[in-house]
Amino acid sequence: MRFFKAGTALLAGLATATCTLAADKSSDETPATPVTRLFLQDHTTGTIKWADVRVGEDKKFMLDPLTDVNGFPKLDAARQKLVQMRESGSVVCVGVRDDNDGGTQSGWVAIQSGVGYADHGDHGHW
């Protein structure tokens, strides 16, 4: 298996990869209250993007700029496609399928989400 520096692991098929999220995108101009982190599949480029959703001082939701997940394996968007995506704890698993019955790399990529769980007793938040 091959490892990349960074927070995703590819399970089965594709070489194991490790990816991390880009450096913290917050600044003095960005509201400090994150509500959730989104992960999006960009089917045109075969990449995964992420952004935090925040609440501004005006109590309105704001979406940080979308950023590629660093270290995500380079996919051939014509031959491979991103499929199901699920979370497990602080890990996001993304399916990759190819048009060659697995011969062009298919499997799962596990992305370390960079968020943790806050338990509030009767419910919790990631």
PDB file of C-alpha atoms in Angstrom:
ATOM      1  CA  MET A   1       0.000   0.000   0.000  1.00  0.00           C
ATOM      2  CA  ARG A   2       1.099   3.550  -0.674  1.00  0.00           C
ATOM      3  CA  PHE A   3       0.623   6.452   1.757  1.00  0.00           C
ATOM      4  CA  PHE A   4       0.315  10.139   0.998  1.00  0.00           C
ATOM      5  CA  LYS A   5       1.227  12.802   3.531  1.00  0.00           C
ATOM      6  CA  ALA A   6      -1.900  14.338   4.862  1.00  0.00           C
ATOM      7  CA  GLY A   7      -5.943  12.777   6.341  1.00  0.00           C
ATOM      8  CA  THR A   8      -7.684  10.431   3.835  1.00  0.00           C
ATOM      9  CA  ALA A   9      -7.223   6.742   3.592  1.00  0.00           C
ATOM     10  CA  LEU A  10      -8.396   4.872   0.541  1.00  0.00           C
ATOM     11  CA  LEU A  11      -9.774   1.500   1.429  1.00  0.00           C
ATOM     12  CA  ALA A  12      -9.843  -1.394  -1.038  1.00  0.00           C
ATOM     13  CA  GLY A  13      -8.884  -0.914  -4.637  1.00  0.00           C
ATOM     14  CA  LEU A  14      -7.175   2.449  -4.747  1.00  0.00           C
ATOM     15  CA  ALA A  15      -3.866   2.732  -2.987  1.00  0.00           C
ATOM     16  CA  THR A  16      -4.285   3.900   0.577  1.00  0.00           C
ATOM     17  CA  ALA A  17      -4.126   7.670   0.730  1.00  0.00           C
ATOM     18  CA  THR A  18      -3.946  10.146   3.541  1.00  0.00           C
ATOM     19  CA  CYS A  19      -5.393  13.619   3.120  1.00  0.00           C
ATOM     20  CA  THR A  20      -5.904  16.615   5.329  1.00  0.00           C
ATOM     21  CA  LEU A  21      -8.045  19.643   5.070  1.00  0.00           C
ATOM     22  CA  ALA A  22      -6.403  22.872   3.978  1.00  0.00           C
ATOM     23  CA  ALA A  23      -5.084  25.193   6.650  1.00  0.00           C
ATOM     24  CA  ASP A  24      -7.711  26.838   8.816  1.00  0.00           C
ATOM     25  CA  LYS A  25      -9.586  29.251   6.562  1.00  0.00           C
ATOM     26  CA  SER A  26     -10.763  31.517   9.363  1.00  0.00           C
ATOM     27  CA  SER A  27      -9.588  35.104   9.520  1.00  0.00           C
ATOM     28  CA  ASP A  28     -10.430  38.253  11.407  1.00  0.00           C
ATOM     29  CA  GLU A  29     -13.185  38.868   8.845  1.00  0.00           C
ATOM     30  CA  THR A  30     -14.721  35.378   9.199  1.00  0.00           C
ATOM     31  CA  PRO A  31     -17.373  34.910  11.919  1.00  0.00           C
ATOM     32  CA  ALA A  32     -15.972  32.666  14.624  1.00  0.00           C
ATOM     33  CA  THR A  33     -19.013  30.459  15.189  1.00  0.00           C
ATOM     34  CA  PRO A  34     -18.877  27.338  12.985  1.00  0.00           C
ATOM     35  CA  VAL A  35     -22.150  25.420  12.798  1.00  0.00           C
ATOM     36  CA  THR A  36     -21.180  22.478  10.613  1.00  0.00           C
ATOM     37  CA  ARG A  37     -18.642  21.330   8.021  1.00  0.00           C
ATOM     38  CA  LEU A  38     -19.833  20.300   4.567  1.00  0.00           C
ATOM     39  CA  PHE A  39     -18.145  17.864   2.188  1.00  0.00           C
ATOM     40  CA  LEU A  40     -19.166  18.056  -1.467  1.00  0.00           C
ATOM     41  CA  GLN A  41     -18.424  15.836  -4.450  1.00  0.00           C
ATOM     42  CA  ASP A  42     -17.341  17.734  -7.573  1.00  0.00           C
ATOM     43  CA  HIS A  43     -18.176  15.243 -10.321  1.00  0.00           C
ATOM     44  CA  THR A  44     -16.733  17.448 -13.079  1.00  0.00           C
ATOM     45  CA  THR A  45     -13.228  17.381 -11.595  1.00  0.00           C
ATOM     46  CA  GLY A  46     -13.431  14.175  -9.545  1.00  0.00           C
ATOM     47  CA  THR A  47     -12.502  15.995  -6.339  1.00  0.00           C
ATOM     48  CA  ILE A  48     -13.948  16.412  -2.869  1.00  0.00           C
ATOM     49  CA  LYS A  49     -14.372  19.935  -1.550  1.00  0.00           C
ATOM     50  CA  TRP A  50     -15.159  21.133   1.945  1.00  0.00           C
ATOM     51  CA  ALA A  51     -16.332  24.304   3.667  1.00  0.00           C
ATOM     52  CA  ASP A  52     -17.525  25.373   7.083  1.00  0.00           C
ATOM     53  CA  VAL A  53     -20.950  26.901   7.594  1.00  0.00           C
ATOM     54  CA  ARG A  54     -20.854  29.708  10.158  1.00  0.00           C
ATOM     55  CA  VAL A  55     -23.291  32.030  11.881  1.00  0.00           C
ATOM     56  CA  GLY A  56     -22.467  35.707  11.473  1.00  0.00           C
ATOM     57  CA  GLU A  57     -23.090  38.480  13.959  1.00  0.00           C
ATOM     58  CA  ASP A  58     -26.323  39.194  12.050  1.00  0.00           C
ATOM     59  CA  LYS A  59     -27.422  35.598  12.863  1.00  0.00           C
ATOM     60  CA  LYS A  60     -27.346  34.647   9.165  1.00  0.00           C
ATOM     61  CA  PHE A  61     -25.645  31.513   7.847  1.00  0.00           C
ATOM     62  CA  MET A  62     -22.477  32.034   5.832  1.00  0.00           C
ATOM     63  CA  LEU A  63     -20.578  29.472   3.761  1.00  0.00           C
ATOM     64  CA  ASP A  64     -16.779  29.655   3.779  1.00  0.00           C
ATOM     65  CA  PRO A  65     -15.091  29.316   0.373  1.00  0.00           C
ATOM     66  CA  LEU A  66     -15.042  25.742  -0.954  1.00  0.00           C
ATOM     67  CA  THR A  67     -11.583  24.184  -0.718  1.00  0.00           C
ATOM     68  CA  ASP A  68     -10.179  20.942  -2.151  1.00  0.00           C
ATOM     69  CA  VAL A  69      -9.243  18.214   0.340  1.00  0.00           C
ATOM     70  CA  ASN A  70      -5.438  18.161   0.255  1.00  0.00           C
ATOM     71  CA  GLY A  71      -3.949  14.826  -0.769  1.00  0.00           C
ATOM     72  CA  PHE A  72      -7.157  13.437  -2.252  1.00  0.00           C
ATOM     73  CA  PRO A  73      -6.162  10.947  -4.995  1.00  0.00           C
ATOM     74  CA  LYS A  74      -6.133  12.362  -8.518  1.00  0.00           C
ATOM     75  CA  LEU A  75      -9.046  10.766 -10.351  1.00  0.00           C
ATOM     76  CA  ASP A  76      -9.685  10.503 -14.076  1.00  0.00           C
ATOM     77  CA  ALA A  77     -13.146  12.120 -14.188  1.00  0.00           C
ATOM     78  CA  ALA A  78     -13.849  10.450 -17.547  1.00  0.00           C
ATOM     79  CA  ARG A  79     -13.167   6.928 -16.213  1.00  0.00           C
ATOM     80  CA  GLN A  80     -13.834   7.209 -12.487  1.00  0.00           C
ATOM     81  CA  LYS A  81     -16.738   8.660 -10.564  1.00  0.00           C
ATOM     82  CA  LEU A  82     -17.434   9.577  -6.988  1.00  0.00           C
ATOM     83  CA  VAL A  83     -20.345   7.642  -5.531  1.00  0.00           C
ATOM     84  CA  GLN A  84     -21.783   7.165  -2.054  1.00  0.00           C
ATOM     85  CA  MET A  85     -20.416   9.232   0.814  1.00  0.00           C
ATOM     86  CA  ARG A  86     -20.966   8.392   4.502  1.00  0.00           C
ATOM     87  CA  GLU A  87     -19.589   9.541   7.817  1.00  0.00           C
ATOM     88  CA  SER A  88     -18.361   7.356  10.619  1.00  0.00           C
ATOM     89  CA  GLY A  89     -17.269   9.250  13.676  1.00  0.00           C
ATOM     90  CA  SER A  90     -14.933  11.977  12.483  1.00  0.00           C
ATOM     91  CA  VAL A  91     -14.186  10.159   9.200  1.00  0.00           C
ATOM     92  CA  VAL A  92     -15.967  10.715   5.872  1.00  0.00           C
ATOM     93  CA  CYS A  93     -15.847   7.700   3.514  1.00  0.00           C
ATOM     94  CA  VAL A  94     -16.218   8.388  -0.217  1.00  0.00           C
ATOM     95  CA  GLY A  95     -16.753   5.671  -2.811  1.00  0.00           C
ATOM     96  CA  VAL A  96     -14.805   5.714  -6.080  1.00  0.00           C
ATOM     97  CA  ARG A  97     -15.946   3.549  -9.001  1.00  0.00           C
ATOM     98  CA  ASP A  98     -14.346   3.105 -12.392  1.00  0.00           C
ATOM     99  CA  ASP A  99     -15.511   1.964 -15.826  1.00  0.00           C
ATOM    100  CA  ASN A 100     -13.094  -0.992 -15.859  1.00  0.00           C
ATOM    101  CA  ASP A 101     -14.580  -3.319 -13.214  1.00  0.00           C
ATOM    102  CA  GLY A 102     -12.060  -2.057 -10.633  1.00  0.00           C
ATOM    103  CA  GLY A 103      -9.050  -2.167 -12.972  1.00  0.00           C
ATOM    104  CA  THR A 104      -8.616   1.625 -13.026  1.00  0.00           C
ATOM    105  CA  GLN A 105      -8.731   2.007  -9.253  1.00  0.00           C
ATOM    106  CA  SER A 106     -11.970   1.904  -7.372  1.00  0.00           C
ATOM    107  CA  GLY A 107     -12.703   1.588  -3.702  1.00  0.00           C
ATOM    108  CA  TRP A 108     -13.116   3.896  -0.745  1.00  0.00           C
ATOM    109  CA  VAL A 109     -11.307   7.025   0.408  1.00  0.00           C
ATOM    110  CA  ALA A 110     -11.498   7.861   4.117  1.00  0.00           C
ATOM    111  CA  ILE A 111     -11.145  11.563   4.894  1.00  0.00           C
ATOM    112  CA  GLN A 112     -10.379  12.790   8.403  1.00  0.00           C
ATOM    113  CA  SER A 113     -13.066  15.479   8.763  1.00  0.00           C
ATOM    114  CA  GLY A 114     -11.269  17.626  11.299  1.00  0.00           C
ATOM    115  CA  VAL A 115     -14.337  17.873  13.547  1.00  0.00           C
ATOM    116  CA  GLY A 116     -15.190  16.225  16.833  1.00  0.00           C
ATOM    117  CA  TYR A 117     -18.355  15.215  18.652  1.00  0.00           C
ATOM    118  CA  ALA A 118     -19.866  17.381  21.410  1.00  0.00           C
ATOM    119  CA  ASP A 119     -22.240  15.352  23.595  1.00  0.00           C
ATOM    120  CA  HIS A 120     -25.115  17.334  25.131  1.00  0.00           C
ATOM    121  CA  GLY A 121     -26.734  14.433  26.985  1.00  0.00           C
ATOM    122  CA  ASP A 122     -29.998  14.023  25.048  1.00  0.00           C
ATOM    123  CA  HIS A 123     -28.326  14.895  21.712  1.00  0.00           C
ATOM    124  CA  GLY A 124     -24.972  15.833  20.278  1.00  0.00           C
ATOM    125  CA  HIS A 125     -23.292  17.722  17.473  1.00  0.00           C
ATOM    126  CA  TRP A 126     -20.301  17.102  15.237  1.00  0.00           C
TER     127      TRP A 126
END
